């Protein structure tokens, strides 16, 4: 199967799609500066120890919550200020989601990677606005999209003259409140762009707790190892010091005090995948 060879440049020192895996990790949402710094500093240290390049992740707005009463964020201005401070103090690149076309320029002035949520991966104006910023664009595969059809999302971004785009796998909808990861999707999408595996949302149960989403984090190690062995370029993991108290997506998160062991396991599986990357059956 053909493999796309052009890497996605995030910063001068962080490149997705070369010989070092990239870790996109942080809390689900910007809750406070202190929480972001605690998580970011811990994960950065463990990422460096285990041979990952690190990009800090946190959403400034959770615009697709199950219930209107769920936590969405502390506000766009405050969240972007927190992200900017975290990036500067830790010396790491930043990624966050955008949900509307008008947000692209303002958010792109702060972060290094603009993430397109899975539900919005077909929104042409949003993809074009993200691409026009010149920043790296990370598009999540919709739970309703065939892997091969994600090439068209990539093409929309590239039509702006911006080739810095990657795809992210997070499972597809199978029945109610359930997601399943088809590992064939990873090499399929890898034909069109570098690929990131979203460990956190692949174990999510959308709407599975009534007005909020549930999750099965106990399956995260199994899916993570399987995806790592396929040779993906990076990983997306949400983490929190107390997932039960996280303001969004707590059931899916890896506890912060387990991230060291989790990343060590992940890197070992990724290295194994690299060792057998050229093995093919015709």
Short mmCIF file of N, CA, C and O in Angstrom, two decimals, residues 135-205:
data_model
loop_
_atom_site.label_atom_id
_atom_site.label_comp_id
_atom_site.label_asym_id
_atom_site.label_seq_id
_atom_site.Cartn_x
_atom_site.Cartn_y
_atom_site.Cartn_z
N UNK A 135 -1.00 27.81 9.21
CA UNK A 135 -0.63 26.94 10.32
C UNK A 135 -0.89 25.47 9.95
O UNK A 135 -1.66 25.17 9.04
N UNK A 136 -0.26 24.55 10.66
CA UNK A 136 -0.53 23.14 10.46
C UNK A 136 -1.99 22.86 10.81
O UNK A 136 -2.54 23.45 11.75
N UNK A 137 -2.62 21.97 10.05
CA UNK A 137 -4.04 21.67 10.24
C UNK A 137 -4.18 20.17 10.51
O UNK A 137 -3.71 19.33 9.73
N UNK A 138 -4.83 19.84 11.61
CA UNK A 138 -5.04 18.46 12.05
C UNK A 138 -6.53 18.14 11.95
O UNK A 138 -7.33 18.68 12.71
N UNK A 139 -6.89 17.28 11.02
CA UNK A 139 -8.30 16.99 10.76
C UNK A 139 -8.67 15.63 11.34
O UNK A 139 -8.06 14.61 10.99
N UNK A 140 -9.66 15.61 12.21
CA UNK A 140 -10.13 14.34 12.76
C UNK A 140 -11.12 13.69 11.80
O UNK A 140 -11.99 14.35 11.24
N UNK A 141 -10.99 12.38 11.62
CA UNK A 141 -11.94 11.66 10.77
C UNK A 141 -13.30 11.60 11.45
O UNK A 141 -13.40 11.21 12.62
N UNK A 142 -14.33 11.98 10.72
CA UNK A 142 -15.68 11.90 11.26
C UNK A 142 -16.07 10.47 11.56
O UNK A 142 -15.69 9.54 10.83
N UNK A 143 -16.86 10.28 12.61
CA UNK A 143 -17.31 8.95 13.00
C UNK A 143 -18.19 8.31 11.93
O UNK A 143 -18.51 7.13 12.00
N UNK A 144 -18.56 9.10 10.94
CA UNK A 144 -19.46 8.68 9.87
C UNK A 144 -18.76 8.59 8.52
O UNK A 144 -19.40 8.34 7.50
N UNK A 145 -17.45 8.81 8.50
CA UNK A 145 -16.71 8.91 7.25
C UNK A 145 -15.90 7.64 6.96
O UNK A 145 -15.27 7.08 7.86
N UNK A 146 -15.90 7.22 5.70
CA UNK A 146 -15.01 6.14 5.28
C UNK A 146 -13.58 6.67 5.27
O UNK A 146 -13.35 7.82 4.88
N UNK A 147 -12.61 5.87 5.68
CA UNK A 147 -11.22 6.35 5.74
C UNK A 147 -10.74 6.92 4.40
O UNK A 147 -10.08 7.96 4.38
N UNK A 148 -11.07 6.26 3.31
CA UNK A 148 -10.59 6.73 2.01
C UNK A 148 -11.19 8.07 1.60
O UNK A 148 -10.62 8.80 0.80
N UNK A 149 -12.34 8.41 2.17
CA UNK A 149 -12.98 9.68 1.83
C UNK A 149 -12.33 10.88 2.52
O UNK A 149 -12.61 12.03 2.19
N UNK A 150 -11.45 10.61 3.47
CA UNK A 150 -10.76 11.72 4.15
C UNK A 150 -9.73 12.39 3.25
O UNK A 150 -9.25 13.48 3.55
N UNK A 151 -9.42 11.78 2.12
CA UNK A 151 -8.51 12.43 1.17
C UNK A 151 -9.10 13.75 0.67
O UNK A 151 -8.35 14.67 0.31
N UNK A 152 -10.43 13.86 0.66
CA UNK A 152 -11.05 15.07 0.16
C UNK A 152 -10.94 16.22 1.16
O UNK A 152 -10.83 17.38 0.77
N UNK A 153 -10.96 15.89 2.45
CA UNK A 153 -10.71 16.91 3.47
C UNK A 153 -9.28 17.44 3.34
O UNK A 153 -9.02 18.64 3.44
N UNK A 154 -8.35 16.52 3.12
CA UNK A 154 -6.95 16.91 2.93
C UNK A 154 -6.82 17.81 1.71
O UNK A 154 -6.13 18.84 1.74
N UNK A 155 -7.50 17.45 0.63
CA UNK A 155 -7.43 18.23 -0.61
C UNK A 155 -7.97 19.64 -0.42
O UNK A 155 -7.45 20.60 -1.00
N UNK A 156 -9.01 19.78 0.39
CA UNK A 156 -9.57 21.11 0.65
C UNK A 156 -8.55 22.01 1.33
O UNK A 156 -8.38 23.18 0.96
N UNK A 157 -7.86 21.47 2.33
CA UNK A 157 -6.83 22.25 3.01
C UNK A 157 -5.70 22.60 2.04
O UNK A 157 -5.26 23.75 1.95
N UNK A 158 -5.26 21.62 1.27
CA UNK A 158 -4.15 21.84 0.35
C UNK A 158 -4.52 22.80 -0.79
O UNK A 158 -3.63 23.42 -1.38
N UNK A 159 -5.79 22.93 -1.08
CA UNK A 159 -6.20 23.85 -2.14
C UNK A 159 -5.89 25.30 -1.79
O UNK A 159 -5.88 26.17 -2.66
N UNK A 160 -5.62 25.58 -0.50
CA UNK A 160 -5.26 26.93 -0.07
C UNK A 160 -3.76 27.20 -0.23
O UNK A 160 -3.29 28.29 0.08
N UNK A 161 -3.03 26.19 -0.69
CA UNK A 161 -1.58 26.32 -0.80
C UNK A 161 -0.84 25.87 0.45
O UNK A 161 0.37 26.00 0.54
N UNK A 162 -1.59 25.34 1.41
CA UNK A 162 -1.01 24.87 2.67
C UNK A 162 -0.95 23.34 2.65
O UNK A 162 -1.98 22.66 2.68
N UNK A 163 0.27 22.80 2.59
CA UNK A 163 0.45 21.35 2.56
C UNK A 163 0.65 20.75 3.95
O UNK A 163 0.82 19.53 4.08
N UNK A 164 0.65 21.60 4.97
CA UNK A 164 0.89 21.12 6.35
C UNK A 164 -0.41 20.62 6.96
O UNK A 164 -1.06 21.32 7.75
N UNK A 165 -0.80 19.41 6.61
CA UNK A 165 -2.07 18.85 7.08
C UNK A 165 -1.86 17.38 7.44
O UNK A 165 -1.07 16.68 6.83
N UNK A 166 -2.56 16.94 8.48
CA UNK A 166 -2.54 15.53 8.87
C UNK A 166 -3.95 15.08 9.20
O UNK A 166 -4.87 15.90 9.32
N UNK A 167 -4.13 13.78 9.33
CA UNK A 167 -5.42 13.19 9.67
C UNK A 167 -5.33 12.50 11.02
O UNK A 167 -4.27 12.05 11.44
N UNK A 168 -6.48 12.41 11.68
CA UNK A 168 -6.54 11.77 13.00
C UNK A 168 -7.66 10.74 13.02
O UNK A 168 -8.79 11.03 12.60
N UNK A 169 -7.36 9.57 13.52
CA UNK A 169 -8.34 8.49 13.65
C UNK A 169 -8.88 8.47 15.07
O UNK A 169 -8.13 8.54 16.04
N UNK A 170 -10.23 8.36 15.21
CA UNK A 170 -10.83 8.29 16.53
C UNK A 170 -12.04 7.35 16.59
O UNK A 170 -12.90 7.45 17.44
N UNK A 171 -12.07 6.38 15.63
CA UNK A 171 -13.12 5.38 15.65
C UNK A 171 -14.35 5.80 14.87
O UNK A 171 -14.54 6.96 14.54
N UNK A 172 -15.19 4.81 14.56
CA UNK A 172 -16.43 5.09 13.84
C UNK A 172 -17.62 4.61 14.66
O UNK A 172 -17.50 3.72 15.51
N UNK A 173 -18.76 5.19 14.42
CA UNK A 173 -19.97 4.88 15.18
C UNK A 173 -20.51 3.50 14.80
O UNK A 173 -20.74 3.21 13.63
N UNK A 174 -20.72 2.66 15.80
CA UNK A 174 -21.32 1.35 15.59
C UNK A 174 -22.43 1.19 16.63
O UNK A 174 -22.17 0.91 17.80
N UNK A 175 -23.65 1.43 16.22
CA UNK A 175 -24.76 1.39 17.16
C UNK A 175 -24.78 2.64 18.02
O UNK A 175 -24.08 3.62 17.77
N UNK A 176 -25.57 2.60 19.07
CA UNK A 176 -25.70 3.75 19.95
C UNK A 176 -24.61 3.75 21.03
O UNK A 176 -24.28 2.70 21.58
N UNK A 177 -24.07 4.93 21.32
CA UNK A 177 -23.08 5.10 22.40
C UNK A 177 -21.84 4.22 22.24
O UNK A 177 -21.25 3.82 23.24
N UNK A 178 -21.47 3.90 21.03
CA UNK A 178 -20.35 2.99 20.87
C UNK A 178 -19.49 3.37 19.67
O UNK A 178 -20.02 3.70 18.60
N UNK A 179 -18.19 3.33 19.85
CA UNK A 179 -17.24 3.57 18.78
C UNK A 179 -16.34 2.35 18.63
O UNK A 179 -16.01 1.69 19.61
N UNK A 180 -15.96 2.07 17.40
CA UNK A 180 -15.07 0.96 17.10
C UNK A 180 -13.95 1.47 16.21
O UNK A 180 -14.18 2.27 15.29
N UNK A 181 -12.73 1.03 16.47
CA UNK A 181 -11.59 1.41 15.64
C UNK A 181 -11.30 0.29 14.65
O UNK A 181 -11.08 -0.86 15.04
N UNK A 182 -11.32 0.64 13.37
CA UNK A 182 -10.92 -0.28 12.31
C UNK A 182 -9.46 0.02 12.00
O UNK A 182 -9.14 1.06 11.42
N UNK A 183 -8.56 -0.85 12.38
CA UNK A 183 -7.14 -0.59 12.21
C UNK A 183 -6.74 -0.44 10.75
O UNK A 183 -5.69 0.14 10.43
N UNK A 184 -7.57 -0.94 9.84
CA UNK A 184 -7.29 -0.75 8.41
C UNK A 184 -7.37 0.73 8.03
O UNK A 184 -6.79 1.15 7.02
N UNK A 185 -8.09 1.52 8.82
CA UNK A 185 -8.23 2.94 8.51
C UNK A 185 -6.89 3.67 8.59
O UNK A 185 -6.68 4.66 7.88
N UNK A 186 -6.00 3.19 9.45
CA UNK A 186 -4.73 3.90 9.66
C UNK A 186 -3.84 3.86 8.42
O UNK A 186 -3.44 4.91 7.93
N UNK A 187 -3.52 2.68 7.87
CA UNK A 187 -2.72 2.70 6.64
C UNK A 187 -3.49 3.26 5.45
O UNK A 187 -2.88 3.82 4.53
N UNK A 188 -4.81 3.12 5.46
CA UNK A 188 -5.60 3.69 4.36
C UNK A 188 -5.43 5.20 4.32
O UNK A 188 -5.13 5.79 3.28
N UNK A 189 -5.61 5.87 5.47
CA UNK A 189 -5.48 7.33 5.50
C UNK A 189 -4.03 7.77 5.35
O UNK A 189 -3.76 8.89 4.89
N UNK A 190 -3.09 6.87 5.72
CA UNK A 190 -1.67 7.22 5.62
C UNK A 190 -1.23 7.38 4.17
O UNK A 190 -0.13 7.87 3.90
N UNK A 191 -2.09 7.00 3.23
CA UNK A 191 -1.79 7.22 1.82
C UNK A 191 -1.91 8.69 1.43
O UNK A 191 -1.33 9.12 0.43
N UNK A 192 -2.65 9.46 2.25
CA UNK A 192 -2.98 10.84 1.88
C UNK A 192 -2.26 11.89 2.72
O UNK A 192 -2.10 13.03 2.28
N UNK A 193 -1.84 11.52 3.93
CA UNK A 193 -1.22 12.48 4.85
C UNK A 193 -0.69 11.72 6.06
O UNK A 193 -1.07 10.57 6.30
N UNK A 194 0.18 12.35 6.85
CA UNK A 194 0.57 11.74 8.13
C UNK A 194 -0.67 11.49 9.00
O UNK A 194 -1.68 12.20 8.88
N UNK A 195 -0.59 10.49 9.87
CA UNK A 195 -1.76 10.07 10.66
C UNK A 195 -1.44 10.05 12.15
O UNK A 195 -0.38 9.57 12.57
N UNK A 196 -2.38 10.57 12.92
CA UNK A 196 -2.32 10.56 14.39
C UNK A 196 -3.44 9.66 14.90
O UNK A 196 -4.55 9.67 14.35
N UNK A 197 -3.15 8.88 15.93
CA UNK A 197 -4.20 8.05 16.54
C UNK A 197 -4.67 8.70 17.83
O UNK A 197 -3.88 8.96 18.74
N UNK A 198 -5.96 8.97 17.89
CA UNK A 198 -6.58 9.58 19.07
C UNK A 198 -7.00 8.47 20.03
O UNK A 198 -8.05 7.85 19.87
N UNK A 199 -6.16 8.22 21.01
CA UNK A 199 -6.41 7.15 21.97
C UNK A 199 -7.62 7.48 22.84
O UNK A 199 -8.48 6.63 23.10
N UNK A 200 -7.71 8.71 23.27
CA UNK A 200 -8.75 9.13 24.20
C UNK A 200 -10.15 8.96 23.64
O UNK A 200 -11.02 8.34 24.26
N UNK A 201 -10.40 9.49 22.45
CA UNK A 201 -11.76 9.49 21.94
C UNK A 201 -12.14 8.18 21.25
O UNK A 201 -13.31 7.96 20.96
N UNK A 202 -11.17 7.32 21.04
CA UNK A 202 -11.47 6.00 20.51
C UNK A 202 -12.13 5.12 21.57
O UNK A 202 -12.76 4.11 21.24
N UNK A 203 -11.96 5.47 22.84
CA UNK A 203 -12.61 4.71 23.92
C UNK A 203 -13.79 5.48 24.51
O UNK A 203 -14.34 5.10 25.54
N UNK A 204 -14.18 6.55 23.85
CA UNK A 204 -15.32 7.33 24.31
C UNK A 204 -16.64 6.60 24.02
O UNK A 204 -16.72 5.82 23.06
N UNK A 205 -17.64 6.85 24.84
CA UNK A 205 -19.00 6.37 24.59
C UNK A 205 -19.88 7.62 24.47
O UNK A 205 -20.38 8.14 25.47
#
